[in-house]
């Protein structure tokens, strides 16, 4: 890997075709993370010089920073070998109908879609097969409606070209700098795809902005970046579409999300993720909220081998607020380490964190949260509530909240409970004629209801169905 | 991270001298020497760490400056009822070597961390409390007044089957010694089957004193180990009160109270390990912070794989009286057995404005109202203190502090 040219040449060798699923890849990088790979990505996207420089700076941080290894009870990342990961693949854009075929999907994923009762055409879209085509249709239709109001919703790569000033100002500068953590640095170096959302002052986008179909359009792009800028008084609900199971040789997803909530603006960010169970899901999501603004995070974490995800909100302006609702479900072989971080840096700020977790068949769930109230953030209040439900004795559930309180005129409350699924409840439902499985299913549905009711109906249904499938053990 | 450079008087010779003075058997001297030679490799006790920050910075302490093991001086009351044995460590080494040999370092590994090893190598004072089978021993009092720059204190409590004991420990500082001081206390409790241990402690050291305390109990079948942990004094305290519920049906309850003012720093931990079936734990802590005082609270409820039918509860409440104070808290639940009922909660807040308004509208001035509310805040934990003498002591010291 002596030069960029060799690098490009290498991608044309026979060897790359040994990678089964990229037959239609137009450009595929080498495995591992090198300066050449980063330059290749940037060049392929025809990026301006400043973006390449940001990528290279991020790469330097990646090289310097240690892997997180000594957090108490953190997921084991030892099987994660970044040198074995292909950071970038661009599918052949002319083959929109499908970079892969439905039959290539692992059986459990096919099964999932089957059981979710999703029509085949849609299944293909959800699984990333033919997603590019589907997404363009959906996306174009919506864009017209919003364009009139000055709303921008486009691919992040496109945004770099067409909204350069905005991207230059906000992209990984003040919100998630690459120096933030090891995986933010990685993301900064090799990011690709994702969404750019810009909502002008006082505009309310009534319907949720969904990147559901688009998210997989980059095929193997697992470093998507989402940048949301909500100008003063605006309102938008963004739904991240990684609810489709991902598959393939890539086993690392390291996304980055930056949300700017300006004065009195309101952003809700919802996600239901269900990555395949060989995926390390290591994301950085953060929001900066100005005076009177409101940020809401709603997330359901179902899939992945290991997830480390703690959406973070910085309440920067007076009266800013944040709500977090998270649900984690860990089945066999899964370790879901998730929670929320909130920094109260201004007076009269408010936050609530509501976390629910379910562990089953040896799954591990962990709530890890940080609430920081800075000096001067008087009359701030926060409430954290964690509930864990455990199904069996192979599973584990930990709660590790951290509270740093520098200010006296505050109201801080944390509460957590853990319990097994109630025998009495099951007995009661059984005595009403339900079988054991249905009874447990009903209890779980009731347990997660506070989350599902925050989601648009189709996501709520999907979340419920996914949990049902997990409970049946049909996903293995 | 390697340990701090130790003072040159902390040498093998020093350790031998201390051991010789106590008339110790060889095995104990060996344990000391092993701890001494391990110092170089041992880390400081774990402290809570969040990105970019250690909640308590033990490495910054100047051990070279304040550890002076050969000049230990103290005044000690060690009293107890006749049917229990309450022995100074110098007597215990000859009269109860069997017990020491069996239990010393069995509950707390002398080489668990740098400070436990330092304590093991250098302890020069201590107490053995031994309660034989079926004996109820009330009113065991261990009062230690530190008269020197540093003092290393070791306490071992052994209760035989179906016995019970109430121990009241107090630490304070006597004659003034110039500059900073260091007090280190290790307490091991081996609670035999069906025995009942109540261990209350009131730490009221001088505010130039750095304090490291580690208390840990090992509860056998159906045993109960209850702790009362009152922290008022010292400049910096790192104190852990821990119970391993190793016996079926064993129980523990920890009641903690702290009141920090000026620039005091309290790093307080309450930990419990549920290692077997049918165990119960209840951890309750309340603290008040004034001026620039800072508290760090860590609570751990660890439910092991084999701990069926566990009940575990934890509550922590901090009241902040000043804008300059800081309260950090991390109550942790670690659950490996689903047949568990567990909860924890933590709150931080200031004095309720409505309560203040109510009190002042009844004719109280601001300060009296505030003091009354602070005293009221401690009531729920004081009510949990079963030892009357300790409860009164704590209450009086809280009142005194409010009027200082």
Coordinates of N, CA and C in Angstrom, one line a residue, chain B residues 20 27 63 79 97 120 135 149 160 163 185 196 208 239 283 294 306 318 322 332 351 358 364-365 370 387:
Chain B
X20 N 7.7 -6.5 66.1 CA 8.4 -6.9 67.3 C 7.8 -6.3 68.6
X27 N 4.3 -15.6 61.2 CA 3.4 -15.6 60.0 C 2.8 -14.2 59.8
X63 N 1.8 10.9 50.5 CA 2.0 9.9 51.5 C 3.4 10.1 52.2
X79 N -13.5 -1.5 75.5 CA -14.3 -2.1 76.6 C -15.4 -3.0 76.0
X97 N -4.0 -16.1 69.1 CA -3.3 -16.2 67.8 C -4.1 -17.1 66.8
X120 N -1.6 -2.9 56.2 CA -1.2 -4.2 56.7 C 0.2 -4.1 57.2
X135 N -23.5 -16.2 73.0 CA -23.3 -15.0 73.9 C -23.9 -13.8 73.3
X149 N 1.0 11.9 63.8 CA 0.8 12.3 62.4 C 0.1 11.2 61.6
X160 N -19.2 -16.2 67.0 CA -19.5 -17.6 66.8 C -21.0 -17.8 66.7
X163 N -24.4 -16.0 68.3 CA -24.1 -15.0 69.2 C -24.5 -13.6 68.6
X185 N -8.0 2.8 58.6 CA -8.6 1.8 59.5 C -9.1 0.6 58.6
X196 N -25.3 -12.2 64.9 CA -25.9 -10.9 64.6 C -24.8 -9.8 65.0
X208 N -7.7 18.3 59.2 CA -6.5 18.2 58.5 C -6.1 16.8 58.2
X239 N -14.1 6.0 52.2 CA -14.6 5.0 53.1 C -15.5 4.0 52.4
X283 N -29.6 -0.8 51.8 CA -28.5 0.3 52.0 C -29.2 1.6 52.0
X294 N -17.7 18.3 49.1 CA -18.0 17.5 48.0 C -18.3 16.1 48.4
X306 N -25.8 -17.5 41.5 CA -26.4 -18.5 42.4 C -27.3 -17.8 43.5
X318 N -29.1 13.2 48.9 CA -28.1 14.3 49.3 C -28.8 15.6 49.3
X322 N -25.3 24.6 49.7 CA -24.5 25.7 49.1 C -24.3 25.5 47.6
X332 N -25.1 1.5 41.7 CA -25.1 0.5 40.6 C -25.8 -0.8 41.0
X351 N -32.9 22.4 50.0 CA -34.0 22.5 50.9 C -35.2 23.0 50.2
X358 N -43.0 27.7 54.8 CA -43.9 27.3 55.8 C -43.3 27.6 57.2
X364 N -40.2 31.4 62.5 CA -38.8 31.1 62.6 C -37.9 32.0 61.7
X365 N -36.7 32.3 62.2 CA -35.9 33.0 61.3 C -35.3 32.0 60.3
X370 N -33.8 26.6 58.5 CA -32.9 25.8 57.7 C -32.3 24.7 58.6
X387 N -28.5 1.6 67.7 CA -27.7 1.8 68.9 C -28.0 3.2 69.4

